[in-house]
Coordinates of C-alpha atoms and ligand atoms in Angstrom, one line a residue:
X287 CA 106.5 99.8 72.0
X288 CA 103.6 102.3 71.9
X289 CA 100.2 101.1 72.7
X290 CA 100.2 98.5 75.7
X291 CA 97.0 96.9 76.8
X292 CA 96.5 95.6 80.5
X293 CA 94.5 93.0 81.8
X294 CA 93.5 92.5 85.4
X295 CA 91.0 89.7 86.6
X296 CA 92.3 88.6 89.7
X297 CA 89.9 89.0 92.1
X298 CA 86.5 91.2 91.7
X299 CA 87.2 93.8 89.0
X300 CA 87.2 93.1 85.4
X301 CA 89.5 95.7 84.1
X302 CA 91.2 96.7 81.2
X303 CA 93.5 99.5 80.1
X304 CA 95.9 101.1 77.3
X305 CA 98.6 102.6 77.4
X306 CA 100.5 104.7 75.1
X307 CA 103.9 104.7 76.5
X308 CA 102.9 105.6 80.1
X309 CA 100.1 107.9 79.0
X310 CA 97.0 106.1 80.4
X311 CA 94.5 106.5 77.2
X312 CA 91.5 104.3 78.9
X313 CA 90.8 102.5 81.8
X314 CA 87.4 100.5 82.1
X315 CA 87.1 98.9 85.2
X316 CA 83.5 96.8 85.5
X317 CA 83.3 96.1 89.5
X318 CA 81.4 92.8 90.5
X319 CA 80.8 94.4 94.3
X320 CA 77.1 94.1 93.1
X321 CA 77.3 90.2 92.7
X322 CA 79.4 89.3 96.0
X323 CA 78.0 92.0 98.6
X324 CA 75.1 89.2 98.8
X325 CA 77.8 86.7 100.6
X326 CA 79.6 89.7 102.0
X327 CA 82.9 89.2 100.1
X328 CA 83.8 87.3 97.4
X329 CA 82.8 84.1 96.1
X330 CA 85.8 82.8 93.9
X331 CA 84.1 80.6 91.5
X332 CA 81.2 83.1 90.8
X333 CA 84.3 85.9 90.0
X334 CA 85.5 83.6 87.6
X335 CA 82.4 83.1 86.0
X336 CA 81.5 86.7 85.7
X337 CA 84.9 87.9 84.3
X338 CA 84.0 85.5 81.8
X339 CA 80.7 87.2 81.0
X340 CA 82.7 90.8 81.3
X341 CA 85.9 90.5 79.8
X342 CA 85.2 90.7 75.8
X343 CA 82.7 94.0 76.2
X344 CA 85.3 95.7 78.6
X345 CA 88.2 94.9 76.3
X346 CA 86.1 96.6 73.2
X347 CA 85.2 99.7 75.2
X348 CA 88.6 100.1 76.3
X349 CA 90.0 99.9 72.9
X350 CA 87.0 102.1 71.9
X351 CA 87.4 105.0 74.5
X352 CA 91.5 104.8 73.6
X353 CA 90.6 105.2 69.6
X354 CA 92.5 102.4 68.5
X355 CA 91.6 99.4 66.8
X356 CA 93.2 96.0 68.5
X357 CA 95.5 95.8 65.4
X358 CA 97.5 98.7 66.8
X359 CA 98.2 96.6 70.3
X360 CA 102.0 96.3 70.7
X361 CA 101.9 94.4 73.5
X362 CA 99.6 92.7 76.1
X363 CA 100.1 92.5 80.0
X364 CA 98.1 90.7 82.2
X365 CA 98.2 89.8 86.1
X366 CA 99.1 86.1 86.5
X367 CA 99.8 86.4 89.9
X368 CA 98.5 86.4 92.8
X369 CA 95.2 85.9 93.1
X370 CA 92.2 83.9 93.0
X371 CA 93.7 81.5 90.6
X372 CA 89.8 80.8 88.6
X373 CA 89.7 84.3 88.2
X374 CA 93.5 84.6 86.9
X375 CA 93.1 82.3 84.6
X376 CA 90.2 84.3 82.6
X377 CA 92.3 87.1 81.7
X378 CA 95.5 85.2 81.5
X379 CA 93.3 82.7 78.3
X380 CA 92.2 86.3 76.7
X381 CA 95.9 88.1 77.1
X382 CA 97.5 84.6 75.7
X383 CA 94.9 84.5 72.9
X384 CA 95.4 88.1 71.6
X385 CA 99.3 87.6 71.5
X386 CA 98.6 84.5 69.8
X387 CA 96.4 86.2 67.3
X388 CA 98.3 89.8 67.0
X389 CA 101.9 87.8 67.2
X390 CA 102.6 90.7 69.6
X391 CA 104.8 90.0 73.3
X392 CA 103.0 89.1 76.2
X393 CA 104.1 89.6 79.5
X394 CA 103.0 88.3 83.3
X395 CA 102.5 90.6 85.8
X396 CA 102.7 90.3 89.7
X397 CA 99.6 91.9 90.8
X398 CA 101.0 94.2 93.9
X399 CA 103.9 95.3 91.0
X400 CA 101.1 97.0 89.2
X401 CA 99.4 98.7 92.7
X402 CA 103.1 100.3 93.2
X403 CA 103.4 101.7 89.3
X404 CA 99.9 102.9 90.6
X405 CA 101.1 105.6 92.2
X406 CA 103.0 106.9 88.9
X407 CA 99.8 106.7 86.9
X408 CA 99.1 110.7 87.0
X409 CA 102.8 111.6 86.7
X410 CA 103.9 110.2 83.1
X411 CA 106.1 113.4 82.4
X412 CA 108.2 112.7 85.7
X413 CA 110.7 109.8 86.3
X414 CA 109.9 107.6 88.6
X415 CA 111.7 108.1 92.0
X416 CA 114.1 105.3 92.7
X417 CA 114.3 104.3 96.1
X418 CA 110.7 104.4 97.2
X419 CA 108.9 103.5 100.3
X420 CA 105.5 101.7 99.4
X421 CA 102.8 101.1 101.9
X422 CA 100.8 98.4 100.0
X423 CA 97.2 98.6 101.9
X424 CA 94.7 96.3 99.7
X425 CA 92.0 93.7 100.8
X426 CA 94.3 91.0 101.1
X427 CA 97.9 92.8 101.5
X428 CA 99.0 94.9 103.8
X429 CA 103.0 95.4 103.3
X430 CA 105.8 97.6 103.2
X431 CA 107.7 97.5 100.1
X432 CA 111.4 99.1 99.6
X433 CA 111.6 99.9 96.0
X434 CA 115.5 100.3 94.8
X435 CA 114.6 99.9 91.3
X436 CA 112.2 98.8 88.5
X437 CA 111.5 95.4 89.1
X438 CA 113.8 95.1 92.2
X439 CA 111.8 95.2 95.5
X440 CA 112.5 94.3 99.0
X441 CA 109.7 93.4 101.6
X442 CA 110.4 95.1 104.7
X443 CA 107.2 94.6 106.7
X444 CA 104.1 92.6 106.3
X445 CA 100.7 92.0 108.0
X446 CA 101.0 88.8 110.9
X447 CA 97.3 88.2 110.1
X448 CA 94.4 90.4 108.5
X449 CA 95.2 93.0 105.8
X450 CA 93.9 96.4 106.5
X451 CA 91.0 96.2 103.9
X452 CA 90.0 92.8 105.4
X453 CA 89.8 94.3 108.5
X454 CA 87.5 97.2 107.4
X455 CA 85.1 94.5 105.7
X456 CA 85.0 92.6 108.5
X457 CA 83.9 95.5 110.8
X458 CA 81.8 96.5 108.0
X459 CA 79.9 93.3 107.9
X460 CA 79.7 93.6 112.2
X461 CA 77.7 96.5 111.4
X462 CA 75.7 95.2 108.7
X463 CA 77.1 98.1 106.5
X464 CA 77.7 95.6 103.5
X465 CA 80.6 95.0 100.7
X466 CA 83.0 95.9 100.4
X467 CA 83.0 97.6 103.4
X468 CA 86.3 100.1 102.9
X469 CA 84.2 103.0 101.5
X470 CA 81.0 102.4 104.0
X471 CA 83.3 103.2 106.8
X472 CA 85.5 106.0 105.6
X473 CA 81.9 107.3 105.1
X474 CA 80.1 107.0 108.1
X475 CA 83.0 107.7 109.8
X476 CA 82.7 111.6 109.0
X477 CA 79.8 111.6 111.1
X478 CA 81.6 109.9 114.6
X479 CA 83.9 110.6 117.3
X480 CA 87.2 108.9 116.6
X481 CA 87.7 109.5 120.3
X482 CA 84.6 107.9 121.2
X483 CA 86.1 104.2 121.9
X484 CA 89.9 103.7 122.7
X485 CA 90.5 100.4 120.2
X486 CA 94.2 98.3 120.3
X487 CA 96.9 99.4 118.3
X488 CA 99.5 97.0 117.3
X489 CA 103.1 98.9 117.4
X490 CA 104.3 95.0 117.3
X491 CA 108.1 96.4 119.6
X492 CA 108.0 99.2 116.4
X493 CA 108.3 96.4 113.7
X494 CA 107.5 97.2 110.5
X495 CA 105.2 94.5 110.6
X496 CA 101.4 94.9 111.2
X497 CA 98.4 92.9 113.1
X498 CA 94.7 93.8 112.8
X499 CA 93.3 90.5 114.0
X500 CA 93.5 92.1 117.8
X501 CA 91.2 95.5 117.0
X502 CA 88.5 93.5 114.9
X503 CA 88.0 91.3 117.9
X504 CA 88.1 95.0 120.0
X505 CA 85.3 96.1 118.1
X506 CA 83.7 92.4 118.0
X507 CA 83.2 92.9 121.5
X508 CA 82.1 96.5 121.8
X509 CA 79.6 96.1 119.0
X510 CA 78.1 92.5 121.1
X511 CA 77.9 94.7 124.0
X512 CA 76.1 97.8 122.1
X513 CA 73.9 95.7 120.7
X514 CA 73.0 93.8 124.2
X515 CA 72.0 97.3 125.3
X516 CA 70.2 98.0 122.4
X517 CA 72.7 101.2 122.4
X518 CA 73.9 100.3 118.3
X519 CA 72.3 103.5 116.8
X520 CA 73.2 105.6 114.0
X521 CA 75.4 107.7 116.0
X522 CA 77.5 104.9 118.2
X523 CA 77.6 103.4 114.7
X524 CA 79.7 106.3 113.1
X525 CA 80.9 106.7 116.4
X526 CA 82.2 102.8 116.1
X527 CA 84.0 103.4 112.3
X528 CA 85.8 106.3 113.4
X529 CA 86.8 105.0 116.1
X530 CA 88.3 101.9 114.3
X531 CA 89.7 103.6 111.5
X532 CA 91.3 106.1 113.4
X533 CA 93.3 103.0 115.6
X534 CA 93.9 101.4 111.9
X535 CA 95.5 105.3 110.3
X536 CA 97.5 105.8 113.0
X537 CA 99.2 102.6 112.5
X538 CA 99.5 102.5 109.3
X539 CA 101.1 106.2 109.0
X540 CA 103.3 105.9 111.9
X541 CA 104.6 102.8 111.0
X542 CA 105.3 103.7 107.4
X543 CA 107.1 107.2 108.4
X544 CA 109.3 105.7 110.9
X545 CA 110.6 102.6 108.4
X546 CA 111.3 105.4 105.6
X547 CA 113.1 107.1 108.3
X548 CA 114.9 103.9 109.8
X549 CA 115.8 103.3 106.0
X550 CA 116.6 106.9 104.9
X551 CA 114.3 106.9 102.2
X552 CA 112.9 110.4 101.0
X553 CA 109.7 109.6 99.0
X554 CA 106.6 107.4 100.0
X555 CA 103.8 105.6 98.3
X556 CA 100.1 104.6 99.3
X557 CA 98.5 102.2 97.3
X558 CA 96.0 99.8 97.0
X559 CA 92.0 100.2 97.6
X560 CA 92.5 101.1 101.5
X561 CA 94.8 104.2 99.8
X562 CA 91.4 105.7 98.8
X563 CA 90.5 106.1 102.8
X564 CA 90.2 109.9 103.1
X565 CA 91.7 109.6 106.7
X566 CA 94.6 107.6 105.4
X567 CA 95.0 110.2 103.2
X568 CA 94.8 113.2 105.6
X569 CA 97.0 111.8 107.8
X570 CA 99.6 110.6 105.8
X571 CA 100.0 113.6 104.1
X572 CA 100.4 115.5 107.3
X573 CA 102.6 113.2 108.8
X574 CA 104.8 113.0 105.5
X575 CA 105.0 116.9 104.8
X576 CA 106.2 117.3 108.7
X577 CA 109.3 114.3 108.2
X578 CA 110.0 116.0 104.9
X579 CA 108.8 112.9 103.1
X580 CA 107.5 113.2 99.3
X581 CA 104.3 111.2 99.2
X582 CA 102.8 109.8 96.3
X583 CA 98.9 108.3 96.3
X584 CA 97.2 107.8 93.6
X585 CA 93.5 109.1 92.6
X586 CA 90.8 106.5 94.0
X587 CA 89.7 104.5 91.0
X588 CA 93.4 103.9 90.6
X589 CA 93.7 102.6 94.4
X590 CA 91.4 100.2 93.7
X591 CA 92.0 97.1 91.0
X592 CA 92.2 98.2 87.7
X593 CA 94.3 97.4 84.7
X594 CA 96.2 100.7 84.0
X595 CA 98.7 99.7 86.6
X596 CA 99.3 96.7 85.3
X597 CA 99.6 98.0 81.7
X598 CA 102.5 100.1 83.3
X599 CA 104.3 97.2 85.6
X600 CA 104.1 95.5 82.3
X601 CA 105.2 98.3 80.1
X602 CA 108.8 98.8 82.1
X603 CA 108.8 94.9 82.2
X604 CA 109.0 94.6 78.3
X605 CA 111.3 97.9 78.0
X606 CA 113.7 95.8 79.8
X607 CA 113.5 92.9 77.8
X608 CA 111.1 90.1 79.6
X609 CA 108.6 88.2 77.2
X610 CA 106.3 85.6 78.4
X611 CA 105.9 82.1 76.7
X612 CA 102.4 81.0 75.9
X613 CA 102.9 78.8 79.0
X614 CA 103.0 81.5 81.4
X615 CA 100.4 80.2 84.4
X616 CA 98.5 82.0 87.6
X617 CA 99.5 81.3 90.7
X618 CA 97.3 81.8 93.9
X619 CA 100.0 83.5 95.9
X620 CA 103.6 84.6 95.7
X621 CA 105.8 87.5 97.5
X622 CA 106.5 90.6 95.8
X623 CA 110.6 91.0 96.5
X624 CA 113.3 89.6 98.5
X625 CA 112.5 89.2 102.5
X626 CA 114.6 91.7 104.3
X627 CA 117.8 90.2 105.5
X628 CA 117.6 91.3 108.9
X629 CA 114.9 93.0 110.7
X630 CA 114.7 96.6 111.0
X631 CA 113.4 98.9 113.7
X632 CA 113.0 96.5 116.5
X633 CA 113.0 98.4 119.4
X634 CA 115.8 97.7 121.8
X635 CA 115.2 96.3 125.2
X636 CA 116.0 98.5 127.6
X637 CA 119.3 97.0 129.8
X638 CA 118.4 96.4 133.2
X639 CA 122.5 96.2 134.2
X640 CA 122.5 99.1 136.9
X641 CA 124.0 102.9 135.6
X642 CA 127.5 103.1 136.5
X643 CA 127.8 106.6 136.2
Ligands
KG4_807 O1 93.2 97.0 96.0 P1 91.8 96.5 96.1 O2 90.8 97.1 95.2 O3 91.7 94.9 95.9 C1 92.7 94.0 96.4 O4 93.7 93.8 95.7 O5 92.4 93.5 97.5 O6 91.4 96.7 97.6 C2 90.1 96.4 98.1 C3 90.0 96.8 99.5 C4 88.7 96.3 100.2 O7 89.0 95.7 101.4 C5 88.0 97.7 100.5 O8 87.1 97.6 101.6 C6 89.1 98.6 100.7 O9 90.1 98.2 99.7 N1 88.7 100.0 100.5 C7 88.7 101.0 101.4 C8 88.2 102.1 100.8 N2 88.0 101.9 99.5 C9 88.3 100.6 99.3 N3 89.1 100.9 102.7 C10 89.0 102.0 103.5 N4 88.5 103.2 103.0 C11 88.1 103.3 101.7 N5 87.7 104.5 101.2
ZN808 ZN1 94.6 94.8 94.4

């Protein structure tokens, strides 16, 4: 099994990748942000469409930029799940259709699987560290994810209501800063006080579970009353992201060192598009290096969608054996791993029986 190809469609990014072994040899990833910032976030059925348009010319400079002709293929992967299901189905027709053609295994692959072999993209020469920690931060997931083993996860902690990224293109779109709204933020934000307006955190009784619903409404309110003023300038604008990032790091970093603690788990991944957040960054790294945590996150345009990762979910996948039938369908949403059997890390109450002592 030498040259895998990827394929990932499964919300805005046409992408595809191959692999030889888990050498990455070409990633093209062709963004539709263009098309959707319009709406200010993503239309479905115009995704589709466009990864329709996109998908052949991506596949042939990926297999150009990797040197090999599609004869060599040896296998195809290809995110079937979850997503938005219009846009699964694209790739899932082409990936189905090349096996077909090649008479080469095809294998489905869940789409937050790939984001955690993300963080083992730039590392090919190492194993990968069995248990991990991953913080999965994306624009529509935000979870923790105990890794024991290839292919054997358990979800620890999930987001009650907005994913992180959500919550960062909402805000953006408060402040008119367009789609997606991640990157506008983490930039602006270098310019602002993260001190200048004290927004919510969730700690949730130190869960590992996460709510962002609370601080967007926070900064709802303080923009409606800036504005009223006529106070929204540039600088209580950057003032405003860093401000709401810094309440949306701190959560996320505490949150994930103290379950990798609870758990006694030495090494931590950060994936996903809100893993390419220089503050998440920053702050993970520091909080990680003082609790002696290994931290792995992987270089931005491999935080964000792209079909490398799912060429290597898919590439362990097949070394252990799985194959796909031609059936193999999307599916708009399914959990990545077993639920935890009990909950961790909920604080206990404090006894209000008097001290006997
Ligand atoms: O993983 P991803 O590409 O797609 C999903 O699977 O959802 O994540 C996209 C999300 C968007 O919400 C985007 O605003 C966010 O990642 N994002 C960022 C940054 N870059 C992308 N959020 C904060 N800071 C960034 N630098
Ligand atoms: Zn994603």
């Amino acid at each position: 099994m030498r040259w895998i190809l990827g394929i990932e469609t499964s919300c805005d990014e046409t992408s595809v990748a191959v692999l030889e072994g888990r050498v990455v040899r070409s990633s093209v990833v062709a963004s539709q942000a263009g098309l959707h910032a319009r709406w200010g976030g993503v239309v479905p059925e115009a995704a589709a469409r466009q990864h329709v348009e996109r998908l052949q010319p991506v596949l042939q400079q990926a297999l150009d930029e990797a040197e090999i002709s599609l004869k060599a293929v040896d296998a195809i992967a290809v995110t079937n799940r979850p997503g938005l299901v219009g846009a699964l189905v694209v790739g899932l027709a082409c990936a189905k259709g090349l096996a077909f053609a090649l008479r080469k295994p095809l294998v489905g692959v869940h789409h937050l699987e790939g984001h955690l072999y993300s963080a083992f993209l730039t590392t090919p020469d190492e194993p990968i560290p069995f248990p991990h920690l991953a913080l999965i931060v994306s624009g529509g997931h935000t979870e923790l994810v105990l890794a024991h083993d290839h292919a054997r996860y358990t979800l620890v902690g999930e987001t009650l209501d907005d994913a992180a990224g959500e919550a960062f293109d909402k805000v953006a779109r408060l402040l008119e800063l367009g789609y997606p709204g991640g990157p506008a933020i983490d930039r602006l934000a270098k310019q602002g006080d993260p001190k200048a307006f004290r927004f919510p955190r969730a700690w949730l009784d130190g869960t590992p579970n996460f709510s962002f619903s609370g601080l967007k409404t926070a900064v709802l309110r303080e923009v409606e009353s800036q504005r009223a003023q006529g106070a929204l300038g540039a600088q209580t604008v950057a003032d405003l992201c860093a401000s709401f990032q810094q309440a949306v790091v701190e959560v996320l970093v505490r949150k994930t060192v103290q379950t990798a603690q609870t758990l006694g788990v030495k090494t931590v991944t950060v994936v996903g598009g809100v893993a390419a957040n220089s503050v998440v960054q920053s702050q993970m790294q520091s909080a990680c290096q003082q609790a002696e945590l290994a931290l792995y996150i992987p270089p931005p345009q491999y935080c964000t969608d792209n079909a490398a990762m799912i060429a290597l979910a898919g590439y362990f996948r097949l070394l252990g054996g799985e194959r796909a039938d031609y059936d193999l369908d999307a599916y708009a949403s399914e959990r990545l791993g077993q639920a935890l059997a009990q909950p961790i890390g909920v604080a206990r109450k404090r006894s209000s029986a008097p001290k006997t002592n």
